[in-house]
Short mmCIF file of C-alpha atoms and ligand atoms in Angstrom, two decimals:
data_model
loop_
_atom_site.label_atom_id
_atom_site.label_comp_id
_atom_site.label_asym_id
_atom_site.label_seq_id
_atom_site.Cartn_x
_atom_site.Cartn_y
_atom_site.Cartn_z
CA MET A 1 -1.13 -5.95 31.26
CA GLU A 2 1.69 -4.44 29.62
CA LYS A 3 2.32 -7.07 26.41
CA LYS A 4 5.87 -8.38 26.19
CA ARG A 5 7.48 -6.69 22.50
CA SER A 6 9.48 -9.35 21.00
CA SER A 7 11.48 -8.45 18.06
CA PHE A 8 11.71 -9.46 14.44
CA SER A 9 14.63 -11.96 13.85
CA ARG A 10 17.16 -10.81 11.28
CA TYR A 11 15.42 -10.05 8.21
CA GLY A 12 12.34 -10.01 9.98
CA PHE A 13 11.73 -6.14 9.51
CA ILE A 14 12.16 -6.10 6.24
CA LEU A 15 9.93 -8.79 5.03
CA ALA A 16 7.31 -7.72 7.64
CA ALA A 17 7.19 -4.54 6.53
CA ALA A 18 7.54 -5.51 2.58
CA GLY A 19 4.91 -7.52 2.88
CA SER A 20 2.83 -4.64 4.63
CA ALA A 21 4.06 -2.17 1.51
CA ILE A 22 3.82 -5.17 -0.91
CA GLY A 23 0.03 -5.05 -2.05
CA LEU A 24 -2.79 -4.30 -3.83
CA GLY A 25 -1.35 -0.64 -3.97
CA ASN A 26 1.65 -2.60 -6.27
CA LEU A 27 -0.14 -4.60 -8.29
CA TRP A 28 -3.68 -3.18 -8.92
CA LYS A 29 -3.64 0.64 -8.12
CA PHE A 30 -0.46 1.87 -9.69
CA PRO A 31 -1.02 0.54 -12.76
CA TYR A 32 -4.60 1.80 -13.38
CA ILE A 33 -3.56 5.17 -11.61
CA THR A 34 -0.49 5.55 -13.77
CA TRP A 35 -2.71 5.01 -16.77
CA HIS A 36 -4.78 7.18 -15.86
CA ASN A 37 -2.31 9.69 -15.81
CA ASN A 38 -0.36 9.21 -18.59
CA GLY A 39 2.52 7.23 -17.46
CA GLY A 40 5.99 9.10 -17.81
CA ALA A 41 6.03 12.28 -16.16
CA PHE A 42 3.35 10.66 -13.69
CA VAL A 43 5.98 7.65 -12.99
CA ILE A 44 8.43 10.44 -12.54
CA ILE A 45 6.78 12.58 -9.85
CA TYR A 46 6.01 9.59 -8.12
CA LEU A 47 9.74 8.38 -8.06
CA VAL A 48 10.63 11.40 -6.55
CA ALA A 49 7.91 11.54 -3.99
CA VAL A 50 9.31 8.22 -2.89
CA ILE A 51 12.52 9.56 -2.49
CA ILE A 52 12.34 12.87 -1.08
CA ILE A 53 8.95 12.07 1.16
CA GLY A 54 8.42 8.39 1.37
CA TRP A 55 12.17 7.57 2.23
CA PRO A 56 12.46 9.87 5.09
CA ILE A 57 9.02 9.29 6.70
CA MET A 58 9.29 5.91 7.09
CA MET A 59 12.63 6.27 8.78
CA ALA A 60 10.44 8.90 10.61
CA GLU A 61 7.96 5.94 11.64
CA ILE A 62 10.81 3.70 12.28
CA ILE A 63 12.23 5.76 15.10
CA ILE A 64 9.18 6.30 16.85
CA GLY A 65 8.11 2.90 16.95
CA ARG A 66 11.22 1.84 17.95
CA ARG A 67 11.89 4.14 20.71
CA VAL A 68 8.65 3.77 22.40
CA LYS A 69 8.06 0.04 21.46
CA LYS A 70 4.40 0.98 21.58
CA ASN A 71 1.09 1.36 19.46
CA PRO A 72 1.07 4.85 17.19
CA VAL A 73 -1.64 6.41 19.78
CA PRO A 74 0.57 5.72 23.19
CA ALA A 75 4.27 6.50 21.23
CA PHE A 76 3.11 9.99 20.27
CA GLU A 77 1.76 10.66 23.94
CA LYS A 78 4.54 9.27 25.67
CA LEU A 79 7.11 11.08 23.23
CA GLY A 80 4.96 14.63 22.33
CA GLY A 81 2.02 14.61 24.97
CA LYS A 82 -1.46 14.02 24.32
CA LYS A 83 -2.45 16.83 21.86
CA TRP A 84 0.33 14.56 20.02
CA SER A 85 -1.09 11.44 20.61
CA LEU A 86 -4.37 13.06 18.09
CA VAL A 87 -1.84 11.99 15.14
CA GLY A 88 -2.17 8.17 16.37
CA TRP A 89 -5.78 8.66 16.42
CA LEU A 90 -6.35 10.05 12.75
CA GLY A 91 -4.26 7.01 11.55
CA VAL A 92 -6.21 4.38 13.30
CA ILE A 93 -8.97 5.94 11.39
CA THR A 94 -7.44 5.63 8.10
CA GLY A 95 -6.01 2.47 8.78
CA LEU A 96 -9.90 1.39 9.59
CA VAL A 97 -10.82 3.49 6.30
CA ILE A 98 -7.87 1.98 4.05
CA LEU A 99 -8.92 -1.52 5.57
CA GLY A 100 -12.66 -1.18 4.63
CA TYR A 101 -12.63 -0.54 1.06
CA TYR A 102 -9.25 -2.59 0.87
CA SER A 103 -10.76 -5.50 1.37
CA VAL A 104 -13.54 -5.45 -0.90
CA ILE A 105 -10.54 -5.57 -3.80
CA ALA A 106 -8.94 -7.72 -2.06
CA GLY A 107 -11.77 -10.05 -1.94
CA TRP A 108 -11.79 -10.27 -5.86
CA THR A 109 -8.19 -11.67 -6.04
CA LEU A 110 -10.40 -14.65 -4.90
CA THR A 111 -12.16 -15.07 -7.63
CA SER A 112 -10.17 -14.35 -10.10
CA PHE A 113 -7.80 -17.53 -7.56
CA THR A 114 -11.21 -19.86 -8.12
CA LYS A 115 -11.82 -18.66 -11.90
CA CYS A 116 -8.12 -19.48 -13.09
CA LEU A 117 -8.47 -22.60 -11.06
CA LYS A 118 -11.74 -23.42 -13.66
CA TRP A 119 -9.60 -22.34 -16.71
CA SER A 120 -6.40 -24.10 -15.98
CA PHE A 121 -8.53 -27.40 -15.70
CA SER A 122 -10.89 -26.83 -18.46
CA GLY A 123 -9.34 -24.34 -21.15
CA TYR A 124 -10.12 -20.83 -21.07
CA VAL A 125 -13.04 -18.90 -21.90
CA LYS A 126 -12.48 -15.10 -22.70
CA PRO A 127 -15.30 -13.27 -20.15
CA GLY A 128 -17.75 -11.18 -22.25
CA GLU A 129 -16.83 -7.83 -22.07
CA GLU A 130 -19.68 -6.92 -19.53
CA ALA A 131 -18.35 -9.44 -17.07
CA PHE A 132 -16.66 -7.54 -14.75
CA THR A 133 -19.37 -5.05 -14.61
CA ASN A 134 -21.58 -7.86 -13.99
CA PHE A 135 -18.89 -9.31 -11.48
CA ILE A 136 -18.77 -5.47 -9.04
CA GLY A 137 -22.23 -5.16 -9.37
CA ASN A 138 -23.04 -8.11 -7.35
CA GLY A 139 -23.81 -6.96 -4.01
CA GLN A 140 -23.82 -9.99 -2.03
CA LEU A 141 -21.00 -11.88 -3.71
CA GLN A 142 -19.09 -8.50 -2.83
CA LEU A 143 -19.90 -8.78 0.73
CA PHE A 144 -19.37 -12.52 1.10
CA LEU A 145 -15.62 -11.73 -0.11
CA ALA A 146 -15.08 -8.66 1.83
CA PHE A 147 -16.46 -10.73 4.63
CA ILE A 148 -13.87 -13.70 3.15
CA PHE A 149 -10.71 -11.60 3.17
CA ILE A 150 -11.30 -9.75 6.89
CA LEU A 151 -12.06 -13.45 8.06
CA ALA A 152 -8.68 -14.80 6.90
CA THR A 153 -6.98 -11.38 8.39
CA VAL A 154 -8.96 -11.85 11.76
CA LEU A 155 -7.74 -15.66 11.64
CA VAL A 156 -3.69 -14.33 11.32
CA ILE A 157 -4.01 -11.50 13.60
CA TRP A 158 -5.65 -13.29 16.28
CA ARG A 159 -2.87 -15.57 16.58
CA GLY A 160 -0.44 -12.56 16.89
CA VAL A 161 1.25 -11.50 14.23
CA LYS A 162 4.95 -12.59 14.43
CA LYS A 163 4.95 -16.40 14.19
CA GLY A 164 1.84 -16.36 11.21
CA ILE A 165 3.20 -13.61 9.25
CA GLU A 166 6.97 -13.30 9.68
CA ARG A 167 7.14 -16.98 8.63
CA THR A 168 4.47 -16.91 5.43
CA THR A 169 5.83 -13.44 4.01
CA LYS A 170 9.47 -15.35 4.32
CA ILE A 171 8.25 -17.60 1.54
CA LEU A 172 5.56 -16.23 -0.91
CA MET A 173 7.18 -12.83 -1.08
CA PRO A 174 10.13 -14.62 -2.96
CA ILE A 175 7.51 -16.59 -4.82
CA LEU A 176 5.50 -13.54 -6.19
CA PHE A 177 8.82 -11.69 -6.61
CA CYS A 178 9.91 -14.69 -8.79
CA ILE A 179 6.78 -14.95 -10.96
CA LEU A 180 6.62 -10.70 -11.43
CA ILE A 181 10.42 -11.38 -13.11
CA TYR A 182 8.86 -14.42 -14.72
CA LEU A 183 6.03 -12.34 -16.36
CA VAL A 184 8.37 -9.65 -16.94
CA ILE A 185 11.01 -11.42 -19.21
CA MET A 186 7.93 -13.28 -20.98
CA VAL A 187 6.40 -10.07 -22.08
CA MET A 188 9.52 -8.90 -23.56
CA SER A 189 9.41 -10.96 -26.09
CA LEU A 190 5.62 -8.92 -27.41
CA PRO A 191 5.32 -6.38 -29.87
CA GLY A 192 4.25 -3.77 -27.47
CA ARG A 193 7.27 -3.44 -25.23
CA ASP A 194 8.56 -0.30 -26.92
CA GLU A 195 5.78 1.42 -26.71
CA THR A 196 4.99 0.53 -22.94
CA PHE A 197 8.87 1.59 -22.25
CA LYS A 198 7.48 4.84 -24.04
CA PHE A 199 4.60 5.21 -22.35
CA LEU A 200 6.55 4.85 -18.67
CA PHE A 201 10.23 6.37 -18.94
CA ASN A 202 9.46 8.93 -21.60
CA PRO A 203 7.72 11.81 -19.80
CA ASP A 204 5.42 14.47 -21.17
CA PHE A 205 4.58 17.35 -18.39
CA ALA A 206 2.41 18.44 -20.72
CA ASN A 207 0.54 15.43 -20.63
CA LEU A 208 0.25 15.11 -16.44
CA PRO A 209 -3.11 16.12 -15.36
CA THR A 210 -2.40 18.81 -12.24
CA ALA A 211 -4.58 16.68 -10.02
CA GLY A 212 -2.22 13.89 -11.02
CA ILE A 213 0.54 15.42 -8.95
CA LEU A 214 -1.21 15.01 -5.95
CA GLU A 215 -2.18 11.56 -6.76
CA ALA A 216 1.50 10.65 -6.85
CA VAL A 217 2.36 11.75 -3.47
CA GLY A 218 -0.69 10.24 -1.89
CA HIS A 219 0.33 7.01 -3.44
CA ALA A 220 3.44 7.45 -2.46
CA PHE A 221 2.40 6.89 0.81
CA PHE A 222 0.09 4.13 0.23
CA THR A 223 1.97 1.88 -1.47
CA LEU A 224 4.83 2.22 1.35
CA SER A 225 1.84 1.63 4.18
CA LEU A 226 3.30 5.25 5.24
CA GLY A 227 1.21 7.87 7.09
CA MET A 228 -1.10 6.23 9.49
CA GLY A 229 1.38 4.82 12.08
CA ALA A 230 1.70 1.25 10.38
CA MET A 231 5.32 1.32 10.33
CA ILE A 232 5.45 2.88 13.78
CA THR A 233 3.62 -0.60 15.00
CA TYR A 234 6.07 -2.45 12.87
CA GLY A 235 9.17 -0.55 13.86
CA SER A 236 8.29 -1.04 17.49
CA TYR A 237 9.26 -4.42 17.14
CA MET A 238 12.15 -3.81 14.91
CA ASP A 239 15.49 -4.91 16.65
CA LYS A 240 17.84 -2.42 18.17
CA LYS A 241 20.83 -3.67 15.90
CA GLU A 242 19.57 -3.29 12.46
CA SER A 243 20.01 0.11 10.80
CA ILE A 244 16.89 1.79 10.23
CA ALA A 245 18.10 3.92 6.84
CA LYS A 246 18.89 0.75 5.23
CA ASN A 247 15.80 -1.23 6.32
CA ALA A 248 13.55 1.44 5.22
CA GLY A 249 15.91 2.10 1.84
CA MET A 250 15.36 -1.45 1.13
CA VAL A 251 11.42 -1.72 1.98
CA VAL A 252 11.02 1.73 -0.35
CA PHE A 253 13.03 0.02 -3.36
CA LEU A 254 11.42 -3.17 -3.14
CA ASP A 255 8.30 -1.75 -3.49
CA THR A 256 9.08 0.48 -6.37
CA LEU A 257 10.35 -2.35 -7.98
CA ILE A 258 7.22 -4.07 -8.26
CA ALA A 259 4.86 -1.77 -8.74
CA ILE A 260 6.76 -0.97 -12.14
CA CYS A 261 6.95 -4.18 -12.85
CA ALA A 262 3.36 -5.11 -12.75
CA CYS A 263 2.97 -1.93 -14.74
CA ILE A 264 6.00 -3.43 -17.25
CA ILE A 265 3.31 -6.54 -17.82
CA MET A 266 0.41 -5.22 -17.81
CA TYR A 267 1.09 -2.31 -20.61
CA THR A 268 2.59 -4.79 -22.47
CA ILE A 269 -0.54 -7.01 -22.95
CA ILE A 270 -2.76 -4.01 -23.76
CA PHE A 271 -0.39 -2.61 -26.33
CA SER A 272 -0.01 -5.74 -27.82
CA VAL A 273 -3.11 -7.02 -28.37
CA PRO A 274 -5.27 -4.27 -30.11
CA SER A 275 -8.58 -5.91 -28.22
CA VAL A 276 -7.74 -5.60 -25.25
CA LYS A 277 -6.94 -2.00 -25.67
CA GLU A 278 -9.58 -1.09 -26.45
CA GLY A 279 -11.89 -2.44 -24.25
CA VAL A 280 -9.23 -0.99 -21.27
CA SER A 281 -10.42 2.56 -20.83
CA GLY A 282 -13.39 1.47 -19.08
CA SER A 283 -11.84 -0.60 -17.00
CA THR A 284 -8.34 0.24 -15.89
CA ILE A 285 -9.82 -0.56 -12.41
CA GLY A 286 -9.94 -4.16 -13.66
CA MET A 287 -6.61 -4.18 -14.89
CA LEU A 288 -5.22 -6.75 -12.57
CA PHE A 289 -8.38 -8.66 -13.14
CA ILE A 290 -9.37 -8.52 -16.52
CA THR A 291 -5.96 -8.02 -18.57
CA LEU A 292 -3.13 -10.15 -16.69
CA PRO A 293 -5.44 -13.26 -16.92
CA ASP A 294 -6.16 -13.08 -20.28
CA LEU A 295 -2.40 -12.21 -21.48
CA LEU A 296 -1.28 -15.33 -19.15
CA TYR A 297 -3.76 -17.91 -20.49
CA THR A 298 -3.67 -16.76 -24.09
CA HIS A 299 0.06 -15.23 -24.08
CA ILE A 300 2.73 -16.40 -22.01
CA PRO A 301 4.26 -19.67 -21.83
CA PHE A 302 3.29 -22.19 -18.75
CA GLY A 303 0.52 -19.24 -18.12
CA ALA A 304 -2.19 -21.66 -17.15
CA THR A 305 -0.13 -23.20 -14.61
CA ILE A 306 1.58 -19.57 -13.31
CA ALA A 307 -1.96 -18.07 -13.57
CA PRO A 308 -3.87 -20.11 -10.39
CA ILE A 309 -0.40 -19.43 -8.17
CA PHE A 310 -0.37 -15.90 -9.06
CA TYR A 311 -3.89 -14.78 -7.55
CA ILE A 312 -3.49 -16.64 -4.70
CA LEU A 313 -0.28 -15.07 -3.71
CA VAL A 314 -1.47 -11.59 -4.88
CA ALA A 315 -3.83 -12.62 -2.31
CA PHE A 316 -1.55 -13.59 0.37
CA ALA A 317 0.24 -9.88 -0.83
CA ALA A 318 -2.88 -7.79 0.43
CA LEU A 319 -3.21 -10.09 3.38
CA SER A 320 0.37 -9.22 4.59
CA SER A 321 -1.01 -5.59 4.09
CA THR A 322 -4.50 -6.20 5.46
CA ILE A 323 -2.87 -7.45 8.85
CA SER A 324 -0.76 -4.25 9.32
CA LEU A 325 -4.12 -2.37 8.93
CA LEU A 326 -5.62 -4.01 10.99
CA GLU A 327 -3.14 -4.87 13.89
CA VAL A 328 -2.62 -1.04 14.23
CA LEU A 329 -6.22 -0.73 15.75
CA THR A 330 -6.25 -3.91 17.13
CA SER A 331 -3.38 -3.79 19.13
CA LEU A 332 -4.80 0.50 20.28
CA LEU A 333 -7.31 -1.78 21.90
CA ILE A 334 -5.40 -3.78 23.59
CA ASP A 335 -3.51 -1.42 24.86
CA LYS A 336 -5.71 1.21 25.80
CA LEU A 337 -9.06 -0.57 26.83
CA LYS A 338 -7.09 -4.07 28.17
CA TRP A 339 -8.90 -6.08 26.04
CA THR A 340 -7.69 -9.65 25.38
CA ARG A 341 -6.17 -10.08 21.92
CA LYS A 342 -9.14 -11.69 20.64
CA LYS A 343 -12.12 -9.45 21.35
CA ALA A 344 -9.94 -6.66 20.00
CA THR A 345 -9.49 -8.39 16.76
CA ILE A 346 -13.45 -8.90 16.27
CA ILE A 347 -14.59 -6.09 17.32
CA ALA A 348 -12.36 -4.08 15.12
CA ALA A 349 -12.50 -6.60 12.13
CA GLY A 350 -16.52 -5.55 12.91
CA ALA A 351 -16.12 -2.06 13.15
CA THR A 352 -13.89 -2.50 9.43
CA TYR A 353 -16.72 -4.45 7.71
CA LEU A 354 -19.30 -2.12 7.95
CA ILE A 355 -17.63 0.44 5.97
CA SER A 356 -16.73 -2.47 3.76
CA ILE A 357 -20.60 -3.57 3.21
CA LEU A 358 -20.82 0.36 1.72
CA CYS A 359 -17.81 0.23 -0.47
CA ALA A 360 -19.16 -3.40 -1.39
CA LEU A 361 -22.66 -2.48 -2.57
CA SER A 362 -20.92 0.65 -4.08
CA LEU A 363 -20.02 -0.89 -7.41
CA GLY A 364 -23.32 -1.14 -8.95
CA ALA A 365 -25.25 -3.12 -6.26
CA ALA A 366 -27.03 0.23 -4.89
CA PRO A 367 -27.09 3.44 -7.07
CA PHE A 368 -27.10 5.67 -4.28
CA LEU A 369 -24.02 4.57 -2.96
CA SER A 370 -22.70 4.39 -6.41
CA LYS A 371 -23.31 7.87 -6.91
CA TRP A 372 -22.05 9.36 -3.79
CA GLN A 373 -19.63 11.88 -4.65
CA ILE A 374 -17.69 14.81 -3.11
CA PHE A 375 -14.53 14.71 -5.56
CA GLY A 376 -16.23 14.92 -8.67
CA LYS A 377 -16.17 13.20 -11.74
CA GLY A 378 -13.65 9.62 -11.88
CA LYS A 379 -14.77 9.44 -8.38
CA GLU A 380 -17.78 8.44 -8.34
CA GLY A 381 -19.24 5.70 -5.14
CA VAL A 382 -18.17 5.35 -1.46
CA LEU A 383 -15.58 2.98 -2.62
CA ASN A 384 -13.51 5.53 -5.10
CA THR A 385 -14.67 8.46 -2.71
CA LEU A 386 -12.93 6.73 0.55
CA ASP A 387 -9.77 5.44 -1.17
CA HIS A 388 -9.30 9.20 -2.50
CA LEU A 389 -10.12 10.80 0.66
CA ALA A 390 -7.84 8.25 2.68
CA ALA A 391 -4.72 7.71 0.43
CA ASN A 392 -4.49 11.41 -0.79
CA TRP A 393 -5.70 13.40 2.10
CA MET A 394 -5.55 11.61 5.34
CA LEU A 395 -2.45 9.56 4.65
CA PRO A 396 0.11 13.16 3.18
CA VAL A 397 -1.56 15.13 6.36
CA GLY A 398 -0.54 12.40 8.90
CA GLY A 399 2.68 12.04 7.39
CA LEU A 400 3.07 15.99 7.18
CA PHE A 401 2.43 15.91 10.86
CA ILE A 402 5.30 12.86 11.66
CA THR A 403 7.66 14.89 9.42
CA ILE A 404 6.87 18.06 11.56
CA PHE A 405 7.44 15.50 14.56
CA VAL A 406 10.23 13.92 14.17
CA GLY A 407 11.58 16.96 12.15
CA TRP A 408 10.96 19.51 14.82
CA VAL A 409 9.58 18.57 18.17
CA LEU A 410 10.93 15.06 19.05
CA ASP A 411 14.60 15.52 20.71
CA GLU A 412 17.32 15.40 18.18
CA LYS A 413 19.36 13.31 20.40
CA ILE A 414 16.89 10.27 20.25
CA CYS A 415 16.86 10.79 16.45
CA ARG A 416 20.55 10.43 16.25
CA ASP A 417 20.98 7.60 18.47
CA GLU A 418 18.11 5.39 16.29
CA VAL A 419 19.15 6.21 13.18
CA SER A 420 22.91 5.70 14.25
CA LEU A 421 25.23 7.12 11.47
CA TYR A 422 28.54 8.42 13.21
CA ASN A 423 31.62 9.29 11.66
CA GLU A 424 35.01 7.83 13.73
CA ASP A 425 35.16 10.85 15.12
CA GLY A 426 31.51 10.99 16.41
CA SER A 427 30.04 13.40 14.25
CA PRO A 428 26.82 12.77 12.31
CA LYS A 429 27.69 11.15 8.75
CA PHE A 430 26.46 12.44 5.25
CA THR A 431 23.36 10.33 5.25
CA TYR A 432 21.98 11.35 8.76
CA LYS A 433 22.86 15.02 7.57
CA ALA A 434 20.46 14.51 4.59
CA PHE A 435 17.98 12.76 5.97
CA ARG A 436 17.67 15.59 8.97
CA PHE A 437 17.58 17.70 5.85
CA PHE A 438 14.77 16.24 4.24
CA ILE A 439 12.85 15.39 7.31
CA ARG A 440 13.07 19.11 8.63
CA TYR A 441 12.38 20.56 4.92
CA ILE A 442 12.39 19.02 2.22
CA ALA A 443 9.13 16.66 3.22
CA PRO A 444 7.09 18.37 5.12
CA MET A 445 7.45 21.51 2.43
CA ALA A 446 6.56 18.88 -0.55
CA ILE A 447 3.56 17.73 0.74
CA LEU A 448 2.50 21.15 2.06
CA ALA A 449 3.23 22.79 -1.75
CA VAL A 450 0.73 20.00 -2.95
CA ILE A 451 -2.09 20.21 -0.16
CA VAL A 452 -1.99 24.13 -0.38
CA ALA A 453 -1.79 23.91 -4.85
CA VAL A 454 -5.02 21.58 -4.35
CA PHE A 455 -6.59 24.29 -1.92
CA ALA A 456 -5.44 26.68 -3.81
CA GLY A 457 -7.86 25.89 -6.80
CA TRP A 458 -6.23 23.64 -8.75
CA ASP A 459 -9.00 21.28 -9.75
CA PHE A 460 -9.57 17.44 -8.60
CA SER A 461 -11.04 16.05 -11.80
N1 LIG B 501 0.80 -0.62 1.47
C1 LIG B 501 -0.10 -1.48 0.88
C2 LIG B 501 -0.21 -1.41 -0.64
O1 LIG B 501 0.33 -1.05 -1.16
C3 LIG B 501 -1.55 -0.98 1.61
C4 LIG B 501 -1.16 -0.57 3.05
C5 LIG B 501 -1.02 -1.24 4.35
C6 LIG B 501 -1.20 0.27 4.11
N2 LIG B 501 -0.70 -0.76 5.21
C7 LIG B 501 -1.11 0.23 5.05
C8 LIG B 501 -1.35 1.94 2.82
C9 LIG B 501 -0.92 1.43 6.03
C10 LIG B 501 -1.48 3.11 3.91
C11 LIG B 501 -1.63 3.27 4.89
O2 LIG B 501 -1.42 -2.16 -1.14
#
């Protein structure tokens, strides 16, 4: 039975799409990859990627989704024929892989939350150096946490996305936003401030590892939820009256702002407190989970009150992202196999959890999973490998096909009609022409250049 498509209310798209975009990518991943890639130059490449690739592709995905009002697989099939539906399938698989490891990291937010609750009530005890390594190496606990997170996602998807998530994100995202701004203001008085700004905004291209360019492009896709059809799915709920360019621009802006805020907060504490700086290199991956609680309990006024609230909000930010990931596969099972939403949700979640199991045990619990690697040093273990594979390869490749499809295959009339930017005399506005130029030439060439450069022998390390 064809599911009736309702559209988001006004601002509903921005909220849901920003909910999908803003998540662990901003708060956990961006700060640590920026750190590994030595800041400044990486940030510039990332910002360029977001503007010249991210924004146009987000518009392209929304165009496809809003036009067909379907899941990515049937959407591509309807607009481009059977061959193109493969791009939809690639997206579905990518989503499954990402959700598999994302739910493991998301599970960590739950532990941070309970720990902070305890600290807030009975006083902060600085965890030992090995605490984080022991925590991620605890297989059973990791399996349990990932399970809880997937279960939470299931409970929302089960009821349909709109009611649960649109309403929840409307309240939670602004609170998360306010807390982040508060933290930024608070860290401004710490001595590490100047070094942080220098690190982030003073580019030194000699310091940028070559693989960092691919990572910046890959992360632009990841953080904006692009390249796998999540925005096609959300675009299918967007009201016809909404401006695609403005909505996409707003999501891109908010997402980037939050990522930069997260860096400012974390790096300032790192640069302010010598003991933190020394410990950071080994566990940058745990920045959000080690550095930040320490800052909150030792340096920030009202930190003890904010900490548990902050981590529960991070958990919700992650949840509004996992929902968009699981929804793509779920809605496909409903559309294609005519399953009920409940059945589709459970099967999709079950398949995801199989991947989560491998990821959860690859952080120390099962040595053969921890050592497994295809991308070389620094990317060992199933979790890291899948993250690298999905974010740096599967999403950009999916994105490349999306640009080619919308730029070169799709009837331009559809594009014009959806973007609908005209002057009074009926000629297309400059913004439309710019979009057209970016989606046809700049974005695909930039993605291709990066992919070719990596194949042509740039190292992966
Ligand atoms: N963008 C989210 C984040 O930054 C993660 C995410 C949600 C995602 N849906 C996606 C990534 C779809 C890629 C594709 O945390």
